Amino acid sequence: MKISIRRSRRAAVAVALGSVLALTATACGDDGSGAGGDKGEEGSGKGKIVFWDNNGGVRTDIWKEIIADFQKANPDIKVEYVGIASTEYQSKVDTAIQGGGLPDVGGVGAAMLAGFSAQNALEPLDDRLAQSSLNGKLNEDMVGVLKAAGGGDGTLYSIPTSANNGVLYYRTDLFKKAGLDEPTTWDKFYEAAAKLTNAKKNEFGYTIRGGAGSIAQALDAAYGQSGITSFWNGDKTTVNDPKNVAALEKYAALYKKDTPAADLNNDFTKMVAQWDSGTIGMLNHNLGSYQDHVKALGVDKFRGIPQPIGASGKRVQVSNPVDGLGVFKSSKNKDAAWKFIEFATSHAENSKFNKAAGQVPSNNDAAKDSWISEAEPTKLAAAALTDGSTSIVQLPYYLPDWNTISKADNEPNFQKVLLGDMSAKEFLDTMADQLNKAQAEWKEQNG
């Protein structure tokens, strides 16, 4: 697949900006080198491999546990762990693709998969999976999402580890004190946001995500209220449909009225920490922060429920990307890298990982473990996705430019919307124009 000129320019910029990152200091496989286009080697299946965690800090402890388990079971393989913050991961991989220093194995979620595969950086995994003990053991839907996200030809470049889902967390103690109903609908959500706000006492009804990762949450709020169930209408996106524009206007108007001013720059870690330590009524995040809330608040002061139901009586939400692990093509020890992926997604280790992360396991046996029914948000999310109550708007992860459009290109613009410097219509029209061009380019390249 040829890479767009637009993306090639970005990659060049990434190299220029990323040279100071000294990514090549991280040894890769047997000898350390490896740039985009390097075919790598199978290797001995022994020795050292380097693993890049795409959610470093947040998942460091659980990955170190899994690595310890793996090295105990495979004493001839040493895994060097490198934790990279989720907000920095794509740019660091893009820089390493162009300049060398890729790891052997790393986190490759659906949202970034097309961009990496378009640069020929990932090893196809279909044959390895077919010959593996994992064959038939992984959730078919998650595997399907990652195949679709790989760029259009159905090749599997990432083995799923987990699926996430959007959750509306709310403080049951504050709701009870205010005499409010559970925020199961968007009307009840807005009512609660207003009633729980007392800015003079630093009390707010909601915390909105204005920093890194803001676009998916904004789209969730738009489609959730509008009730539109498809991202595309023919070859044109629906993001700037008038119903989505009106919905986003209402949602963005919460900022500084029913939310803290600090929300403008908050990524998920700051937003979660603020909610856990303060007196804020509601938080939109995903299953991944459940354990943080339990540690901070206990299980009696909050609940995590599926996203609110819209005026149509139907719950609509945008798809949450499936996360996974991929082997980088430049690895000099692909055999050992694959062994690590097999181990990490086995029943016991996949269950351990997802229990810590609060997410839905990809391993079918792990998904049957008892902890899932004990973690209420996970149990409710799984039910909402299977009981017919929820329509999922599938985001176009297959577009190589999707991750850039939904992050670098538009996160600053969403901040302008919150500040009142850009209208919701202008914001969504701008994004729609970029998406329509990316879709047209993708169709031209893929027939």
Coordinates of C-alpha atoms in Angstrom, one line a residue:
M1 CA 0.0 0.0 0.0
K2 CA 1.4 3.3 -0.9
I3 CA 1.6 6.0 1.8
S4 CA -0.1 9.4 1.2
I5 CA 2.1 12.4 0.5
R6 CA 0.3 14.0 3.5
R7 CA 1.3 11.2 5.8
S8 CA 4.9 11.1 4.4
R9 CA 5.3 14.8 5.2
R10 CA 4.1 14.1 8.7
A11 CA 6.6 11.3 9.0
A12 CA 9.4 13.6 7.9
V13 CA 8.4 16.1 10.5
A14 CA 8.2 13.4 13.1
V15 CA 11.8 12.4 12.3
A16 CA 13.0 16.0 12.6
L17 CA 11.2 16.6 15.9
G18 CA 11.9 13.2 17.2
S19 CA 15.7 13.0 16.7
V20 CA 16.2 14.3 20.2
L21 CA 14.3 11.4 21.6
A22 CA 17.2 9.1 21.1
L23 CA 15.0 6.1 20.5
T24 CA 17.9 4.1 19.1
A25 CA 19.3 3.9 22.6
T26 CA 16.8 1.1 23.2
A27 CA 18.3 -2.0 21.8
C28 CA 16.1 -4.0 19.5
G29 CA 16.3 -7.8 19.4
D30 CA 19.7 -9.3 18.9
D31 CA 21.6 -6.3 17.6
G32 CA 19.5 -3.2 18.1
S33 CA 19.0 -1.8 14.7
G34 CA 15.9 -1.8 12.5
A35 CA 14.3 0.9 10.4
G36 CA 11.1 0.9 8.3
G37 CA 11.4 -1.7 5.5
D38 CA 13.9 -3.9 7.4
K39 CA 12.5 -7.5 7.0
G40 CA 14.1 -8.6 10.2
E41 CA 14.8 -12.2 11.1
E42 CA 13.1 -15.1 12.9
G43 CA 16.1 -15.3 15.2
S44 CA 16.9 -18.1 17.6
G45 CA 13.8 -17.9 19.8
K46 CA 16.2 -17.1 22.7
G47 CA 18.1 -14.1 24.0
K48 CA 16.7 -10.6 24.5
I49 CA 13.6 -8.9 23.1
V50 CA 12.4 -5.4 23.7
F51 CA 8.7 -4.7 24.5
W52 CA 7.2 -1.2 24.2
D53 CA 4.1 -0.8 26.4
N54 CA 1.7 1.7 24.7
N55 CA 0.2 2.7 28.1
G56 CA 3.3 3.0 30.2
G57 CA 2.8 4.1 33.8
V58 CA -0.8 3.1 33.8
R59 CA -0.1 -0.6 33.0
T60 CA 3.6 -0.8 34.0
D61 CA 3.0 -2.9 37.1
I62 CA 0.8 -5.5 35.5
W63 CA 3.1 -5.9 32.5
K64 CA 6.1 -6.4 34.8
E65 CA 4.2 -9.2 36.5
I66 CA 3.4 -10.8 33.1
I67 CA 7.0 -10.4 32.0
A68 CA 8.2 -12.1 35.2
D69 CA 5.8 -15.0 34.6
F70 CA 7.0 -15.3 31.0
Q71 CA 10.7 -15.3 31.9
K72 CA 10.1 -17.9 34.6
A73 CA 8.4 -20.1 32.0
N74 CA 11.0 -19.2 29.3
P75 CA 14.4 -18.8 31.1
D76 CA 16.2 -18.5 27.7
I77 CA 14.4 -15.2 26.9
K78 CA 14.9 -11.9 28.6
V79 CA 12.3 -9.1 28.0
E80 CA 13.3 -5.5 28.3
Y81 CA 10.3 -3.4 29.2
V82 CA 9.9 0.1 28.0
G83 CA 6.9 2.0 29.2
I84 CA 5.7 4.8 26.9
A85 CA 2.7 7.1 27.8
S86 CA -0.3 6.5 25.5
T87 CA -0.2 10.2 24.4
E88 CA 3.4 9.8 23.1
Y89 CA 3.3 6.3 21.7
Q90 CA 2.3 6.8 18.1
S91 CA 4.9 9.6 17.5
K92 CA 7.7 7.5 19.0
V93 CA 6.8 4.5 16.9
D94 CA 6.5 6.7 13.8
T95 CA 9.9 8.2 14.5
A96 CA 11.5 4.8 15.0
I97 CA 9.9 3.5 11.8
Q98 CA 11.7 6.2 9.9
G99 CA 15.0 6.3 11.8
G100 CA 15.5 2.9 13.4
G101 CA 15.2 1.6 16.9
L102 CA 11.9 -0.2 16.8
P103 CA 11.3 -2.8 19.5
D104 CA 10.6 -6.5 18.8
V105 CA 7.1 -6.4 20.1
G106 CA 4.8 -3.6 21.2
G107 CA 1.2 -2.5 21.9
V108 CA -0.6 -2.0 18.6
G109 CA -4.3 -1.0 19.2
A110 CA -6.9 -0.6 16.5
A111 CA -6.6 3.2 16.4
M112 CA -3.0 3.3 15.3
L113 CA -2.9 0.0 13.4
A114 CA -3.5 1.4 9.9
G115 CA -0.9 4.0 10.2
F116 CA 1.8 1.5 11.2
S117 CA 0.8 -1.1 8.7
A118 CA 0.7 1.5 5.9
Q119 CA 4.4 2.1 6.6
N120 CA 5.1 -1.6 6.3
A121 CA 6.3 -1.8 9.9
L122 CA 4.4 -4.8 11.2
E123 CA 4.7 -8.5 10.7
P124 CA 1.6 -10.3 9.4
L125 CA 0.4 -12.7 12.1
D126 CA -2.3 -14.8 10.4
D127 CA 0.0 -17.9 9.8
R128 CA 1.5 -17.7 13.3
L129 CA -2.0 -17.6 14.9
A130 CA -3.2 -20.5 12.7
Q131 CA -0.4 -22.7 14.0
S132 CA -0.7 -21.5 17.6
S133 CA -2.4 -22.9 20.6
L134 CA -4.3 -19.6 20.6
N135 CA -6.1 -20.5 17.4
G136 CA -9.8 -20.6 18.1
K137 CA -9.3 -19.3 21.7
L138 CA -9.6 -15.6 20.9
N139 CA -12.7 -13.5 20.7
E140 CA -13.7 -13.5 17.0
D141 CA -15.2 -10.0 17.1
M142 CA -11.9 -8.5 18.5
V143 CA -9.9 -10.3 15.9
G144 CA -12.2 -9.0 13.2
V145 CA -11.9 -5.4 14.4
L146 CA -8.1 -5.6 14.2
K147 CA -8.2 -7.3 10.8
A148 CA -10.5 -4.5 9.5
A149 CA -8.3 -1.8 11.1
G150 CA -5.2 -3.1 9.4
G151 CA -5.7 -1.1 6.2
G152 CA -8.3 -3.0 4.1
D153 CA -6.8 -6.3 3.0
G154 CA -7.9 -8.3 6.0
T155 CA -4.4 -9.1 7.2
L156 CA -4.0 -9.6 11.0
Y157 CA -1.1 -7.5 12.3
S158 CA -2.0 -7.4 16.0
I159 CA -3.3 -10.1 18.4
P160 CA -6.1 -8.7 20.6
T161 CA -5.5 -8.4 24.4
S162 CA -8.6 -6.6 25.4
A163 CA -11.7 -4.5 24.5
N164 CA -12.8 -1.4 26.3
N165 CA -16.1 0.4 26.6
G166 CA -17.2 3.9 27.5
V167 CA -18.6 4.2 31.0
L168 CA -20.4 7.0 32.8
Y169 CA -19.1 7.0 36.4
Y170 CA -21.2 8.9 38.9
R171 CA -20.9 9.6 42.6
T172 CA -23.9 7.8 44.3
D173 CA -23.4 9.6 47.5
L174 CA -23.6 13.0 45.9
F175 CA -26.6 12.0 43.8
K176 CA -28.4 10.7 46.8
K177 CA -27.7 13.8 48.8
A178 CA -29.1 16.0 45.9
G179 CA -32.1 13.8 45.4
L180 CA -31.1 13.0 41.8
D181 CA -32.0 10.0 39.6
E182 CA -29.3 7.8 38.2
P183 CA -28.0 9.5 34.9
T184 CA -29.3 6.8 32.6
T185 CA -30.5 9.3 30.0
W186 CA -28.9 12.4 28.5
D187 CA -31.6 14.6 30.0
K188 CA -30.9 13.3 33.5
F189 CA -27.2 13.7 32.8
Y190 CA -27.6 17.4 32.1
E191 CA -29.9 17.9 35.0
A192 CA -27.4 16.3 37.3
A193 CA -24.5 18.3 35.9
A194 CA -26.3 21.6 36.7
K195 CA -27.7 20.6 40.1
L196 CA -24.4 19.3 41.5
T197 CA -22.4 22.4 40.5
N198 CA -21.5 25.0 43.1
A199 CA -18.4 26.7 41.7
K200 CA -17.9 28.8 44.9
K201 CA -17.4 25.6 46.9
N202 CA -15.4 24.0 44.0
E203 CA -18.1 21.5 43.4
F204 CA -18.9 20.5 39.9
G205 CA -21.4 18.2 38.2
Y206 CA -19.1 16.9 35.6
T207 CA -15.5 16.8 34.4
I208 CA -15.0 17.2 30.6
R209 CA -12.0 15.9 28.7
G210 CA -10.3 18.9 27.0
G211 CA -6.7 17.6 26.7
A212 CA -5.2 14.6 25.0
G213 CA -7.8 12.0 23.9
S214 CA -10.7 14.5 23.9
I215 CA -12.0 13.8 20.4
A216 CA -13.4 10.3 21.0
Q217 CA -15.2 11.5 24.1
A218 CA -16.7 14.5 22.2
L219 CA -17.9 12.2 19.4
D220 CA -19.4 9.8 21.9
A221 CA -21.4 12.7 23.3
A222 CA -22.4 13.9 19.8
Y223 CA -23.6 10.6 18.5
G224 CA -25.0 9.5 21.8
Q225 CA -27.4 12.5 21.8
S226 CA -28.1 12.7 18.1
G227 CA -29.0 9.0 17.7
I228 CA -27.1 8.8 14.4
T229 CA -25.9 5.2 14.1
S230 CA -23.4 5.3 11.2
F231 CA -20.2 7.2 10.7
W232 CA -20.6 7.3 6.9
N233 CA -23.5 8.2 4.7
G234 CA -22.1 6.9 1.4
D235 CA -18.6 8.4 1.1
K236 CA -19.3 11.4 3.3
T237 CA -19.0 11.3 7.1
T238 CA -21.9 12.1 9.4
V239 CA -19.8 13.9 12.0
N240 CA -21.0 17.3 10.9
D241 CA -24.6 16.3 10.6
P242 CA -26.7 19.2 12.0
K243 CA -27.9 16.8 14.8
N244 CA -24.4 16.2 15.8
V245 CA -23.5 19.9 15.7
A246 CA -26.4 20.7 18.0
A247 CA -25.4 17.9 20.4
L248 CA -21.8 19.0 20.6
E249 CA -22.8 22.6 21.2
K250 CA -24.8 21.5 24.2
Y251 CA -22.1 19.3 25.5
A252 CA -19.3 21.8 25.0
A253 CA -21.4 24.5 26.8
L254 CA -20.8 22.5 30.1
Y255 CA -17.2 23.7 30.2
K256 CA -16.6 26.2 33.0
K257 CA -20.3 26.3 33.7
D258 CA -20.7 22.8 35.2
T259 CA -17.0 21.7 35.0
P260 CA -13.7 22.9 36.4
A261 CA -11.7 25.3 34.3
A262 CA -8.7 23.0 34.6
D263 CA -10.5 20.5 32.3
L264 CA -9.3 22.4 29.3
N265 CA -5.9 20.7 29.4
N266 CA -6.9 17.4 31.2
D267 CA -6.0 14.1 29.6
F268 CA -7.5 11.0 31.2
T269 CA -4.9 10.6 34.0
K270 CA -5.5 14.2 35.2
M271 CA -9.2 13.9 34.8
V272 CA -9.4 10.6 36.7
A273 CA -7.2 11.9 39.5
Q274 CA -9.3 15.0 39.7
W275 CA -12.5 13.0 40.0
D276 CA -11.2 10.6 42.5
S277 CA -9.9 13.3 44.8
G278 CA -12.6 16.0 44.5
T279 CA -16.3 16.5 44.7
I280 CA -17.3 16.1 41.0
G281 CA -20.5 14.3 40.3
M282 CA -19.8 12.6 37.0
L283 CA -16.9 11.4 34.8
N284 CA -16.9 9.8 31.3
H285 CA -14.1 7.4 30.9
N286 CA -13.8 3.7 30.2
L287 CA -13.5 0.5 32.1
G288 CA -9.8 1.0 32.5
S289 CA -10.1 3.5 35.4
Y290 CA -12.5 1.4 37.5
Q291 CA -9.8 0.1 39.9
D292 CA -8.5 3.6 40.4
H293 CA -11.9 4.7 41.6
V294 CA -12.3 1.7 43.9
K295 CA -8.9 2.5 45.5
A296 CA -9.9 6.2 45.9
L297 CA -13.5 6.0 46.8
G298 CA -14.4 2.4 47.8
V299 CA -17.3 0.6 46.1
D300 CA -20.0 2.4 48.0
K301 CA -19.6 6.0 46.7
F302 CA -19.8 5.5 43.0
R303 CA -21.2 3.4 40.1
G304 CA -20.1 2.9 36.6
I305 CA -22.9 2.5 34.1
P306 CA -23.2 2.3 30.3
Q307 CA -23.5 5.6 28.4
P308 CA -26.8 7.5 28.7
I309 CA -29.7 6.7 26.4
G310 CA -30.8 9.3 23.9
A311 CA -34.2 10.8 23.0
S312 CA -34.8 7.9 20.6
G313 CA -34.8 5.4 23.5
K314 CA -31.7 3.8 22.1
R315 CA -28.1 3.9 23.4
V316 CA -25.7 5.0 20.7
Q317 CA -21.9 5.1 21.3
V318 CA -18.8 5.3 19.2
S319 CA -16.6 2.2 19.1
N320 CA -13.8 1.9 21.6
P321 CA -10.6 0.6 20.0
V322 CA -9.5 -3.0 20.6
D323 CA -6.0 -3.1 22.1
G324 CA -3.4 -5.7 21.0
L325 CA 0.2 -6.7 20.6
G326 CA 2.1 -6.8 17.4
V327 CA 5.5 -8.0 16.2
F328 CA 7.6 -5.3 14.4
K329 CA 8.9 -6.5 11.0
S330 CA 12.4 -5.2 11.7
S331 CA 12.8 -7.5 14.8
K332 CA 15.8 -9.8 14.7
N333 CA 14.1 -12.2 17.0
K334 CA 10.5 -12.6 15.8
D335 CA 10.2 -16.2 17.1
A336 CA 10.8 -15.0 20.7
A337 CA 8.6 -12.0 20.2
W338 CA 5.7 -14.2 19.1
K339 CA 6.3 -16.5 22.1
F340 CA 5.8 -13.5 24.3
I341 CA 2.5 -12.6 22.6
E342 CA 1.3 -16.2 22.9
F343 CA 2.1 -16.2 26.6
A344 CA 0.6 -12.8 27.3
T345 CA -2.7 -13.7 25.7
S346 CA -3.0 -17.1 27.2
H347 CA -5.9 -17.8 29.6
A348 CA -4.2 -17.1 32.9
E349 CA -2.1 -14.1 31.8
N350 CA -4.9 -12.4 29.7
S351 CA -7.2 -12.8 32.7
K352 CA -4.6 -11.3 35.0
F353 CA -4.0 -8.4 32.7
N354 CA -7.6 -7.5 32.2
K355 CA -8.6 -7.9 35.8
A356 CA -5.9 -5.3 36.6
A357 CA -7.0 -3.1 33.7
G358 CA -10.7 -3.5 34.3
Q359 CA -11.3 -4.4 30.6
V360 CA -12.9 -7.3 28.7
P361 CA -10.5 -10.1 27.9
S362 CA -9.7 -11.3 24.4
N363 CA -9.1 -14.9 25.5
N364 CA -12.5 -16.6 25.5
D365 CA -11.6 -18.7 28.6
A366 CA -10.4 -15.7 30.5
A367 CA -13.7 -13.9 29.7
K368 CA -15.5 -16.7 31.7
D369 CA -13.5 -16.0 34.9
S370 CA -15.4 -15.0 38.0
W371 CA -13.9 -11.6 38.4
I372 CA -15.8 -10.2 35.4
S373 CA -19.2 -10.6 37.2
E374 CA -17.7 -9.1 40.4
A375 CA -16.6 -5.9 38.6
E376 CA -19.9 -4.2 38.0
P377 CA -19.0 -1.7 35.2
T378 CA -17.4 -4.6 33.2
K379 CA -20.4 -6.8 33.8
L380 CA -22.9 -4.0 32.8
A381 CA -20.8 -3.0 29.7
A382 CA -20.6 -6.5 28.5
A383 CA -24.4 -6.8 28.9
A384 CA -25.1 -3.5 27.1
L385 CA -23.0 -4.6 24.1
T386 CA -24.8 -8.0 23.8
D387 CA -28.5 -7.4 24.8
G388 CA -29.5 -5.3 21.8
S389 CA -29.8 -2.0 23.7
T390 CA -26.7 -0.4 22.2
S391 CA -25.9 0.7 18.6
I392 CA -22.1 1.1 17.9
V393 CA -20.9 3.8 15.5
Q394 CA -17.8 2.2 14.1
L395 CA -14.9 4.7 13.8
P396 CA -12.7 4.5 10.7
Y397 CA -9.7 2.9 12.3
Y398 CA -8.7 1.5 8.9
L399 CA -7.8 5.0 7.6
P400 CA -4.0 5.6 8.0
D401 CA -4.7 9.2 8.8
W402 CA -7.4 8.5 11.4
N403 CA -5.2 8.7 14.5
T404 CA -3.7 12.0 13.3
I405 CA -7.0 13.5 12.4
S406 CA -8.5 12.5 15.7
K407 CA -5.6 13.7 17.7
A408 CA -3.0 16.2 16.4
D409 CA -5.2 17.8 13.9
N410 CA -8.3 18.4 16.0
E411 CA -7.6 18.2 19.7
P412 CA -6.4 21.9 19.7
N413 CA -9.5 22.8 17.8
F414 CA -11.8 21.2 20.4
Q415 CA -10.1 23.3 23.0
K416 CA -11.0 26.4 20.9
V417 CA -14.6 25.1 20.9
L418 CA -14.6 24.9 24.7
L419 CA -13.1 28.4 25.0
G420 CA -15.7 29.8 22.6
D421 CA -13.1 30.7 19.9
M422 CA -14.5 28.2 17.4
S423 CA -18.1 27.1 16.8
A424 CA -19.1 23.4 17.0
K425 CA -20.1 23.6 13.4
E426 CA -16.8 24.9 12.2
F427 CA -15.0 22.3 14.3
L428 CA -17.0 19.4 12.9
D429 CA -17.0 20.8 9.3
T430 CA -13.2 20.9 9.5
M431 CA -12.9 17.4 10.7
A432 CA -15.5 16.2 8.1
D433 CA -13.5 17.7 5.3
Q434 CA -10.3 15.9 6.5
L435 CA -12.2 12.6 6.9
N436 CA -13.9 12.8 3.5
K437 CA -10.5 13.4 1.8
A438 CA -8.9 10.6 3.8
Q439 CA -11.7 8.2 2.8
A440 CA -11.5 9.1 -0.8
E441 CA -7.7 8.6 -0.8
W442 CA -8.1 5.2 0.9
K443 CA -10.8 4.1 -1.6
E444 CA -8.5 5.1 -4.5
Q445 CA -5.6 3.1 -3.1
N446 CA -7.7 0.1 -2.1
G447 CA -10.0 -0.2 -5.1

